Tab-separated table of C-alpha atoms and ligand atoms in Angstrom:
chain	number	residue	atom	x	y	z
A	1076	MET	CA	-20.006	-15.503	-11.358
A	1077	THR	CA	-20.988	-12.575	-13.526
A	1078	VAL	CA	-19.597	-9.124	-13.939
A	1079	ASP	CA	-21.095	-6.427	-16.140
A	1080	ILE	CA	-18.176	-5.277	-18.297
A	1081	SER	CA	-20.068	-2.142	-19.393
A	1082	CYS	CA	-19.994	-0.891	-15.792
A	1083	LEU	CA	-16.228	-1.096	-15.395
A	1084	GLY	CA	-14.587	2.250	-14.637
A	1085	GLN	CA	-17.247	3.418	-12.210
A	1086	VAL	CA	-16.252	4.277	-8.663
A	1087	ARG	CA	-18.403	1.983	-6.560
A	1088	SER	CA	-18.390	0.804	-2.971
A	1089	ASP	CA	-21.116	-1.787	-3.490
A	1090	TRP	CA	-19.151	-4.491	-5.289
A	1091	THR	CA	-20.347	-7.991	-4.516
A	1092	LEU	CA	-17.893	-10.774	-3.783
A	1093	ASP	CA	-19.385	-12.598	-6.744
A	1094	GLU	CA	-18.458	-9.724	-9.042
A	1095	VAL	CA	-14.912	-9.681	-7.679
A	1096	ARG	CA	-14.637	-13.426	-8.286
A	1097	GLY	CA	-16.001	-12.816	-11.776
A	1098	LEU	CA	-13.124	-10.434	-12.468
A	1099	PHE	CA	-10.607	-13.006	-11.230
A	1100	ALA	CA	-12.197	-15.579	-13.556
A	1101	LEU	CA	-11.732	-13.464	-16.701
A	1102	PRO	CA	-9.165	-14.664	-19.230
A	1103	PHE	CA	-5.881	-12.894	-18.440
A	1104	ALA	CA	-5.759	-10.846	-21.653
A	1105	ASP	CA	-9.337	-9.605	-21.175
A	1106	LEU	CA	-8.679	-8.704	-17.543
A	1107	VAL	CA	-5.485	-6.774	-18.298
A	1108	PHE	CA	-7.112	-5.057	-21.281
A	1109	HIS	CA	-10.041	-3.838	-19.146
A	1110	ALA	CA	-7.707	-2.778	-16.341
A	1111	GLN	CA	-5.479	-0.816	-18.716
A	1112	SER	CA	-8.533	0.810	-20.367
A	1113	VAL	CA	-9.928	1.950	-17.014
A	1114	HIS	CA	-6.481	3.044	-15.901
A	1115	ARG	CA	-6.101	5.315	-18.945
A	1116	ARG	CA	-9.397	7.031	-18.256
A	1117	ASN	CA	-8.204	8.180	-14.854
A	1118	PHE	CA	-4.431	8.427	-14.976
A	1119	ASP	CA	-1.571	9.141	-17.303
A	1120	PRO	CA	-0.497	5.532	-18.018
A	1121	ASN	CA	3.146	6.568	-18.298
A	1122	GLN	CA	3.400	8.170	-14.882
A	1123	VAL	CA	4.191	6.396	-11.647
A	1124	GLN	CA	4.026	7.912	-8.174
A	1125	VAL	CA	7.318	7.547	-6.320
A	1126	SER	CA	7.573	7.163	-2.531
A	1127	THR	CA	10.594	6.475	-0.352
A	1128	LEU	CA	10.373	4.488	2.879
A	1129	LEU	CA	12.346	4.917	6.058
A	1130	SER	CA	12.197	2.766	9.165
A	1131	ILE	CA	12.206	5.357	11.964
A	1132	LYS	CA	11.976	2.722	14.726
A	1133	THR	CA	13.149	-0.778	13.970
A	1134	GLY	CA	12.476	-4.209	15.474
A	1135	ALA	CA	11.372	-5.446	18.905
A	1136	CYS	CA	7.715	-5.245	17.951
A	1137	PRO	CA	5.391	-7.116	20.351
A	1138	GLU	CA	3.025	-8.268	17.564
A	1139	ASP	CA	3.237	-11.727	15.983
A	1140	CYS	CA	2.667	-10.968	12.262
A	1141	ALA	CA	3.980	-14.169	10.665
A	1142	TYR	CA	5.574	-12.368	7.719
A	1143	CYS	CA	7.439	-9.724	9.668
A	1144	PRO	CA	11.163	-9.621	10.415
A	1145	GLN	CA	10.516	-6.972	13.093
A	1146	SER	CA	8.475	-9.092	15.478
A	1147	VAL	CA	10.279	-9.717	18.769
A	1148	ARG	CA	8.989	-13.321	18.629
A	1149	TYR	CA	11.155	-14.415	15.701
A	1150	ASP	CA	14.913	-14.596	15.523
A	1151	THR	CA	15.700	-12.875	12.251
A	1152	GLY	CA	19.046	-11.382	13.291
A	1153	LEU	CA	17.653	-7.869	12.955
A	1154	GLU	CA	19.305	-5.149	15.067
A	1155	ARG	CA	16.686	-3.230	17.003
A	1156	GLU	CA	16.863	0.563	16.863
A	1157	GLU	CA	15.156	3.181	19.008
A	1158	LEU	CA	13.109	6.016	17.516
A	1159	MET	CA	15.378	8.033	15.227
A	1160	ALA	CA	16.289	11.647	15.914
A	1161	VAL	CA	14.210	14.189	13.988
A	1162	GLU	CA	17.318	15.668	12.371
A	1163	GLU	CA	18.401	12.294	10.973
A	1164	VAL	CA	14.942	11.723	9.508
A	1165	VAL	CA	15.018	15.149	7.861
A	1166	ASN	CA	18.430	14.384	6.322
A	1167	ARG	CA	17.112	11.123	4.891
A	1168	ALA	CA	13.987	12.860	3.581
A	1169	ARG	CA	16.092	15.532	1.879
A	1170	ALA	CA	18.190	12.831	0.195
A	1171	ALA	CA	15.000	11.058	-0.962
A	1172	ARG	CA	13.678	14.313	-2.406
A	1173	GLU	CA	16.946	14.903	-4.220
A	1174	ALA	CA	16.772	11.383	-5.673
A	1175	GLY	CA	13.293	12.166	-7.059
A	1176	ALA	CA	10.782	10.924	-4.467
A	1177	THR	CA	7.668	13.026	-3.908
A	1178	ARG	CA	6.370	11.212	-0.836
A	1179	PHE	CA	8.274	10.171	2.267
A	1180	CYS	CA	6.873	7.283	4.313
A	1181	MET	CA	7.982	6.806	7.902
A	1182	GLY	CA	7.460	3.317	9.332
A	1183	ALA	CA	7.713	2.263	12.968
A	1184	ALA	CA	7.610	-1.211	14.500
A	1185	TYR	CA	4.874	-0.374	16.992
A	1186	ARG	CA	1.694	-2.210	17.910
A	1187	SER	CA	0.414	1.330	18.519
A	1188	PRO	CA	2.419	4.471	19.295
A	1189	LYS	CA	2.783	5.856	22.809
A	1190	ASP	CA	1.745	9.495	22.979
A	1191	ARG	CA	5.299	10.622	23.827
A	1192	ASP	CA	6.601	8.889	20.679
A	1193	LEU	CA	3.753	10.295	18.640
A	1194	ARG	CA	4.854	13.813	19.616
A	1195	VAL	CA	8.282	13.123	18.105
A	1196	VAL	CA	6.729	11.666	14.947
A	1197	MET	CA	4.578	14.804	14.669
A	1198	GLU	CA	7.751	16.891	14.683
A	1199	MET	CA	9.134	14.666	11.917
A	1200	VAL	CA	5.967	15.121	9.872
A	1201	ARG	CA	6.135	18.916	10.189
A	1202	ALA	CA	9.810	18.997	9.213
A	1203	VAL	CA	9.452	16.606	6.243
A	1204	ARG	CA	6.502	18.569	4.957
A	1205	GLU	CA	8.564	21.752	5.075
A	1206	LEU	CA	10.893	20.128	2.537
A	1207	GLY	CA	7.957	20.060	0.100
A	1208	LEU	CA	7.442	16.317	0.348
A	1209	GLU	CA	4.134	14.578	0.911
A	1210	THR	CA	4.192	12.775	4.244
A	1211	CYS	CA	3.077	9.266	5.117
A	1212	ALA	CA	3.405	7.312	8.354
A	1213	THR	CA	2.723	3.744	9.421
A	1214	LEU	CA	2.813	3.330	13.183
A	1215	GLY	CA	0.304	0.566	13.915
A	1216	MET	CA	-3.089	1.071	15.542
A	1217	LEU	CA	-4.231	4.631	16.239
A	1218	THR	CA	-6.945	6.054	18.463
A	1219	PRO	CA	-9.200	8.704	16.899
A	1220	GLY	CA	-7.383	11.371	18.977
A	1221	GLN	CA	-3.970	10.266	17.722
A	1222	ALA	CA	-5.199	10.389	14.131
A	1223	VAL	CA	-6.439	13.959	14.630
A	1224	ALA	CA	-3.079	14.935	16.174
A	1225	LEU	CA	-1.232	13.539	13.128
A	1226	LYS	CA	-3.584	15.395	10.795
A	1227	ASP	CA	-2.915	18.622	12.689
A	1228	ALA	CA	0.822	18.031	12.297
A	1229	GLY	CA	0.256	17.923	8.520
A	1230	LEU	CA	0.266	14.177	7.811
A	1231	ASP	CA	-0.970	13.540	4.261
A	1232	TYR	CA	-1.276	9.704	4.277
A	1233	TYR	CA	-1.494	6.963	6.882
A	1234	ASN	CA	-0.591	3.400	5.880
A	1235	HIS	CA	-2.395	0.609	7.684
A	1236	ASN	CA	-2.877	-2.618	5.743
A	1237	LEU	CA	-5.570	-5.283	5.977
A	1238	ASP	CA	-2.771	-7.691	5.031
A	1239	THR	CA	-5.156	-10.499	4.008
A	1240	SER	CA	-8.792	-11.614	4.062
A	1241	ALA	CA	-10.840	-11.589	7.273
A	1242	GLU	CA	-11.034	-15.407	6.950
A	1243	PHE	CA	-7.286	-16.044	6.588
A	1244	TYR	CA	-6.287	-13.309	9.029
A	1245	ASP	CA	-5.829	-15.447	12.161
A	1246	LYS	CA	-3.387	-17.734	10.330
A	1247	ILE	CA	-1.123	-14.700	10.048
A	1248	ILE	CA	-1.694	-12.519	13.138
A	1249	THR	CA	-3.191	-13.386	16.506
A	1250	THR	CA	-2.250	-10.336	18.572
A	1251	ARG	CA	-4.818	-7.975	17.054
A	1252	THR	CA	-7.968	-8.488	15.070
A	1253	PHE	CA	-9.149	-7.645	11.586
A	1254	GLN	CA	-11.748	-5.398	13.250
A	1255	ASP	CA	-8.937	-3.514	15.069
A	1256	ARG	CA	-7.545	-2.708	11.644
A	1257	LEU	CA	-10.879	-1.474	10.348
A	1258	ASP	CA	-11.242	0.714	13.454
A	1259	THR	CA	-7.873	2.372	12.829
A	1260	LEU	CA	-8.766	2.919	9.173
A	1261	GLU	CA	-11.996	4.588	10.259
A	1262	ALA	CA	-10.139	6.846	12.709
A	1263	VAL	CA	-7.702	7.872	9.966
A	1264	ARG	CA	-10.500	8.547	7.474
A	1265	GLU	CA	-12.512	10.514	10.048
A	1266	ALA	CA	-9.471	12.666	10.833
A	1267	GLY	CA	-9.287	13.662	7.170
A	1268	ILE	CA	-5.987	11.886	6.418
A	1269	ASN	CA	-5.652	10.063	3.085
A	1270	VAL	CA	-5.831	6.310	3.573
A	1271	CYS	CA	-3.101	3.982	2.291
A	1272	CYS	CA	-4.306	0.404	2.722
A	1273	GLY	CA	-3.566	-2.860	0.973
A	1274	GLY	CA	-2.127	-6.244	1.752
A	1275	ILE	CA	0.389	-9.006	1.134
A	1276	LEU	CA	0.165	-11.795	-1.432
A	1277	GLY	CA	2.051	-15.082	-1.298
A	1278	MET	CA	1.443	-15.993	2.351
A	1279	GLY	CA	-0.244	-19.312	1.510
A	1280	GLU	CA	-3.674	-17.735	1.083
A	1281	GLY	CA	-6.020	-18.912	-1.669
A	1282	GLU	CA	-7.483	-16.962	-4.541
A	1283	SER	CA	-10.725	-16.649	-2.580
A	1284	ASP	CA	-8.742	-14.839	0.170
A	1285	ARG	CA	-7.166	-12.487	-2.347
A	1286	ALA	CA	-10.614	-11.779	-3.784
A	1287	ALA	CA	-12.083	-11.246	-0.302
A	1288	MET	CA	-9.296	-8.862	0.725
A	1289	LEU	CA	-9.743	-6.748	-2.416
A	1290	HIS	CA	-13.506	-6.878	-1.895
A	1291	THR	CA	-13.130	-5.515	1.657
A	1292	LEU	CA	-10.872	-2.707	0.403
A	1293	ALA	CA	-13.252	-1.795	-2.414
A	1294	THR	CA	-16.319	-1.792	-0.171
A	1295	LEU	CA	-14.916	0.485	2.517
A	1296	PRO	CA	-17.144	3.585	2.740
A	1297	GLN	CA	-14.519	5.367	0.628
A	1298	HIS	CA	-11.744	3.692	-1.367
A	1299	PRO	CA	-8.232	4.088	0.032
A	1300	GLU	CA	-6.406	6.742	-1.992
A	1301	SER	CA	-3.400	4.430	-2.090
A	1302	VAL	CA	-3.520	0.608	-2.293
A	1303	PRO	CA	-0.161	-1.107	-1.691
A	1304	ILE	CA	-0.033	-4.658	-3.016
A	1305	ASN	CA	2.977	-6.348	-1.442
A	1306	GLN	CA	4.482	-9.635	-2.493
A	1307	LEU	CA	5.691	-11.429	0.633
A	1308	VAL	CA	9.393	-10.801	1.198
A	1309	GLN	CA	10.458	-14.045	2.798
A	1310	VAL	CA	12.782	-13.494	5.741
A	1311	GLU	CA	14.676	-16.356	7.390
A	1312	GLY	CA	13.445	-16.857	10.957
A	1313	THR	CA	9.848	-15.767	10.310
A	1314	PRO	CA	7.146	-18.456	10.200
A	1315	LEU	CA	6.471	-17.677	6.535
A	1316	ALA	CA	10.039	-18.266	5.371
A	1317	GLY	CA	9.811	-21.085	2.843
A	1318	ALA	CA	6.157	-20.476	1.918
A	1319	ALA	CA	5.311	-21.563	-1.625
A	1320	PRO	CA	5.824	-18.530	-3.865
A	1321	LEU	CA	2.772	-17.112	-5.619
A	1322	ASP	CA	2.441	-17.603	-9.376
A	1323	PRO	CA	3.555	-14.243	-10.864
A	1324	ILE	CA	0.576	-14.266	-13.255
A	1325	GLU	CA	-1.727	-14.510	-10.249
A	1326	PHE	CA	0.031	-11.506	-8.708
A	1327	VAL	CA	-0.530	-9.449	-11.879
A	1328	ARG	CA	-4.156	-10.594	-11.895
A	1329	CYS	CA	-4.598	-9.100	-8.405
A	1330	ILE	CA	-3.126	-5.791	-9.524
A	1331	ALA	CA	-5.577	-5.702	-12.446
A	1332	VAL	CA	-8.548	-6.537	-10.224
A	1333	ALA	CA	-7.493	-3.853	-7.710
A	1334	ARG	CA	-7.306	-1.346	-10.564
A	1335	LEU	CA	-10.808	-2.251	-11.766
A	1336	LEU	CA	-12.360	-2.226	-8.290
A	1337	MET	CA	-10.788	1.111	-7.272
A	1338	PRO	CA	-10.407	3.079	-10.514
A	1339	GLY	CA	-9.391	6.379	-8.905
A	1340	SER	CA	-6.847	4.997	-6.413
A	1341	HIS	CA	-3.114	4.684	-6.801
A	1342	VAL	CA	-2.261	0.973	-6.811
A	1343	ARG	CA	1.258	0.497	-5.481
A	1344	LEU	CA	3.493	-2.295	-6.666
A	1345	SER	CA	4.930	-2.436	-3.184
A	1346	ALA	CA	7.304	-4.880	-1.446
A	1347	GLY	CA	8.808	-7.764	-3.397
A	1348	ARG	CA	10.045	-5.937	-6.494
A	1349	SER	CA	13.642	-7.080	-5.888
A	1350	GLU	CA	12.465	-10.614	-6.562
A	1351	MET	CA	10.500	-9.633	-9.689
A	1352	SER	CA	11.821	-9.513	-13.229
A	1353	ASP	CA	11.584	-6.284	-15.199
A	1354	GLU	CA	9.046	-8.043	-17.420
A	1355	MET	CA	6.815	-8.871	-14.490
A	1356	GLN	CA	6.960	-5.287	-13.241
A	1357	ALA	CA	6.107	-4.072	-16.754
A	1358	LEU	CA	3.049	-6.362	-16.727
A	1359	CYS	CA	2.024	-4.907	-13.346
A	1360	PHE	CA	2.231	-1.359	-14.754
A	1361	LEU	CA	0.213	-2.505	-17.765
A	1362	ALA	CA	-2.380	-3.946	-15.373
A	1363	GLY	CA	-2.746	-0.563	-13.675
A	1364	ALA	CA	-0.085	-0.307	-10.961
A	1365	ASN	CA	1.020	3.319	-10.770
A	1366	SER	CA	3.093	3.742	-7.643
A	1367	VAL	CA	6.301	2.207	-6.283
A	1368	PHE	CA	8.738	2.468	-3.420
A	1369	TYR	CA	11.970	3.936	-4.713
A	1370	GLY	CA	15.340	3.589	-2.973
A	1371	GLU	CA	17.574	0.668	-1.974
A	1372	LYS	CA	15.670	-0.263	1.144
A	1373	LEU	CA	12.060	-0.840	2.140
A	1374	LEU	CA	11.944	-0.889	5.960
A	1375	THR	CA	14.435	-3.641	6.801
A	1376	THR	CA	14.701	-5.569	3.520
A	1377	GLY	CA	16.018	-4.722	0.085
A	1378	ASN	CA	14.350	-2.923	-2.808
A	1379	PRO	CA	15.778	-2.519	-6.329
A	1380	ASP	CA	18.600	0.026	-6.334
A	1381	VAL	CA	17.877	3.369	-7.971
A	1382	ALA	CA	20.056	2.581	-11.002
A	1383	ARG	CA	17.932	-0.496	-11.783
A	1384	ASP	CA	14.693	1.454	-11.316
A	1385	ASP	CA	15.927	4.415	-13.366
A	1386	ALA	CA	16.865	2.012	-16.165
A	1387	LEU	CA	13.483	0.256	-15.935
A	1388	PHE	CA	11.582	3.561	-16.035
A	1389	HIS	CA	13.691	4.646	-19.000
A	1390	ARG	CA	13.076	1.390	-20.883
A	1391	LEU	CA	9.338	1.681	-20.282
A	1392	GLY	CA	9.094	5.441	-20.916
A	1393	ILE	CA	7.765	6.007	-17.402
A	1394	GLN	CA	8.045	9.399	-15.709
A	1395	PRO	CA	7.715	10.015	-11.967
A	1396	GLU	CA	4.373	11.612	-11.176
A	1397	ALA	CA	4.274	15.099	-9.650
A	1398	PRO	CA	2.333	15.312	-6.383
A	1399	ARG	CA	-1.284	16.215	-6.940
A	1400	GLU	CA	-4.466	16.553	-5.025
A	1401	ALA	CA	-5.524	13.158	-3.766
A	1402	PRO	CA	-7.985	11.428	-6.073
A	1403	GLY	CA	-11.332	10.094	-4.911
A	1404	PRO	CA	-13.578	12.925	-3.795
A	1405	ALA	CA	-11.516	15.596	-5.561
A	1406	LEU	CA	-11.732	13.858	-8.934
A	1407	LEU	CA	-15.353	12.972	-8.373
A	1408	GLN	CA	-16.122	16.658	-7.818
A	1409	GLU	CA	-14.286	17.596	-10.996
A	1410	GLY	CA	-16.498	15.067	-12.739
A	1411	ARG	CA	-13.577	13.041	-14.082
A	1412	LEU	CA	-14.741	9.859	-12.458
A	1413	PRO	CA	-18.352	8.756	-12.757
A	1414	ALA	CA	-20.096	7.953	-9.489
A	1415	GLY	CA	-21.160	4.395	-8.811
A	1416	ASP	CA	-24.708	4.215	-10.109
A	1417	CYS	CA	-24.340	1.284	-12.481
A	1418	PRO	CA	-26.962	-1.394	-11.898
A	1419	ARG	CA	-25.407	-4.675	-10.889
A	1420	ALA	CA	-25.396	-7.570	-13.287
B	2597	SAM	N1	3.926	-1.840	12.705
B	2597	SAM	C1	3.050	-1.160	11.851
B	2597	SAM	C2	1.933	-2.032	11.321
B	2597	SAM	O1	2.083	-3.238	11.280
B	2597	SAM	O2	0.899	-1.470	10.945
B	2597	SAM	C3	3.742	-0.479	10.688
B	2597	SAM	C4	4.863	-1.161	9.965
B	2597	SAM	S1	4.483	-2.704	9.157
B	2597	SAM	C5	6.083	-3.257	8.740
B	2597	SAM	C6	3.668	-2.190	7.662
B	2597	SAM	C7	3.269	-3.245	6.684
B	2597	SAM	O3	4.409	-3.756	6.028
B	2597	SAM	C8	2.570	-4.472	7.176
B	2597	SAM	O4	1.207	-4.285	7.455
B	2597	SAM	C9	2.752	-5.432	6.014
B	2597	SAM	O5	1.674	-5.314	5.118
B	2597	SAM	C10	4.052	-4.949	5.368
B	2597	SAM	N2	5.128	-5.950	5.525
B	2597	SAM	C11	5.831	-6.195	6.632
B	2597	SAM	N3	6.708	-7.206	6.449
B	2597	SAM	C12	6.540	-7.611	5.164
B	2597	SAM	C13	7.139	-8.626	4.374
B	2597	SAM	N4	8.074	-9.444	4.868
B	2597	SAM	N5	6.743	-8.751	3.087
B	2597	SAM	C14	5.789	-7.940	2.583
B	2597	SAM	N6	5.177	-6.964	3.292
B	2597	SAM	C15	5.543	-6.803	4.567
B	2598	DTB	C1	3.450	-1.429	2.749
B	2598	DTB	O1	2.353	-1.849	2.340
B	2598	DTB	N1	4.619	-1.958	2.438
B	2598	DTB	C2	5.705	-1.254	3.094
B	2598	DTB	C3	4.959	-0.078	3.758
B	2598	DTB	N2	3.587	-0.394	3.531
B	2598	DTB	C4	5.242	0.303	5.112
B	2598	DTB	C5	6.521	-2.105	3.990
B	2598	DTB	C6	7.116	-3.302	3.315
B	2598	DTB	C7	8.003	-3.945	4.301
B	2598	DTB	C8	8.759	-5.102	3.719
B	2598	DTB	C9	9.604	-5.783	4.723
B	2598	DTB	C10	10.658	-4.926	5.322
B	2598	DTB	O2	11.408	-4.226	4.583
B	2598	DTB	O3	10.825	-4.959	6.552
B	2599	SF4	FE1	5.039	-5.221	14.273
B	2599	SF4	FE2	4.039	-4.057	12.111
B	2599	SF4	FE3	5.842	-6.073	11.905
B	2599	SF4	FE4	3.388	-6.630	12.729
B	2599	SF4	S1	3.967	-5.799	10.726
B	2599	SF4	S2	5.294	-7.368	13.680
B	2599	SF4	S3	2.891	-4.787	13.895
B	2599	SF4	S4	6.189	-4.052	12.749
């Protein structure tokens, strides 16, 4: 398992699985040092992008994702809620903006949206954008036509996660395939929407699955602009409640590897922060995480309250990042990120 250290920092889509494993095998201090070095070449290391999530349609989802409190198959005591009114969403977005968020992410417990629901979401996107916020939605699988409609409504980002490796996938979800996910990601990319795509750690997968998931993300034709790395939030009633928690050092390792594989992408320290110490979050930022969800709630579960996050940012000297042009092609054109022409080791 070899990796050519001199090539780190290049934007490449031709990583081999062996190279990814080689990064995982590095001593922790070396890995975090390389990740932080690459991070500094592309980002201000003291800035973190801040998004706020809202569940615009909650529960009663027909899918069987083993981690999810919103699946209709598991009794998690969650109250189902119909699609929210546009006005209510706008009020919540305004409050998020006033609290300091720059991106507003609207999540719906759909397998895939019906066109009549999509029309309402498009109205939400237009209205949230008028507030000066970046917009993000996560609505399940999309057809190419639906992705184009969302783009036309002004959607900036679409979140659709791989969740885990192709190999481990059917231990977690049986109601749609890994390929379905890749198809939606392609539709989103083709429509010209920024891609937000990552996964969940701590579902009983092995390190080889974590490496394979990051490898798939980093070998997509273009890296996702945003890469959420979630730690499983265990919810009573879901099949994954009681799963053995992941070693926190292994979680940080994944953040560092994601940073090295996708140097121009925002890596989001996503769900699971409520269960993390401030020290662990600081290590994640050091390893190259530069985005978080901000606000008391994720979709249905808790997130650190804003007072705790404000105090953490203050202690670490972190400032919220102003919205900017999405990285990737834009930065490549400016010549800030070298293209991937490094010969493989
Ligand atoms: N229903 C849509 C879908 O699955 O694409 C959108 C919403 S779904 C809740 C978005 C993502 O949230 C999932 O793909 C998963 O990665 C993450 N997620 C859901 N439940 C989680 C949990 N308990 N812990 C960590 N991440 C979770
Ligand atoms: C993502 O990767 N994480 C967010 C967002 N994308 C939609 C969702 C986390 C959900 C955690 C469980 C819940 O609150 O329901
Ligand atoms: Fe439904 Fe999304 Fe939850 Fe899966 S992750 S059960 S698709 S809401």
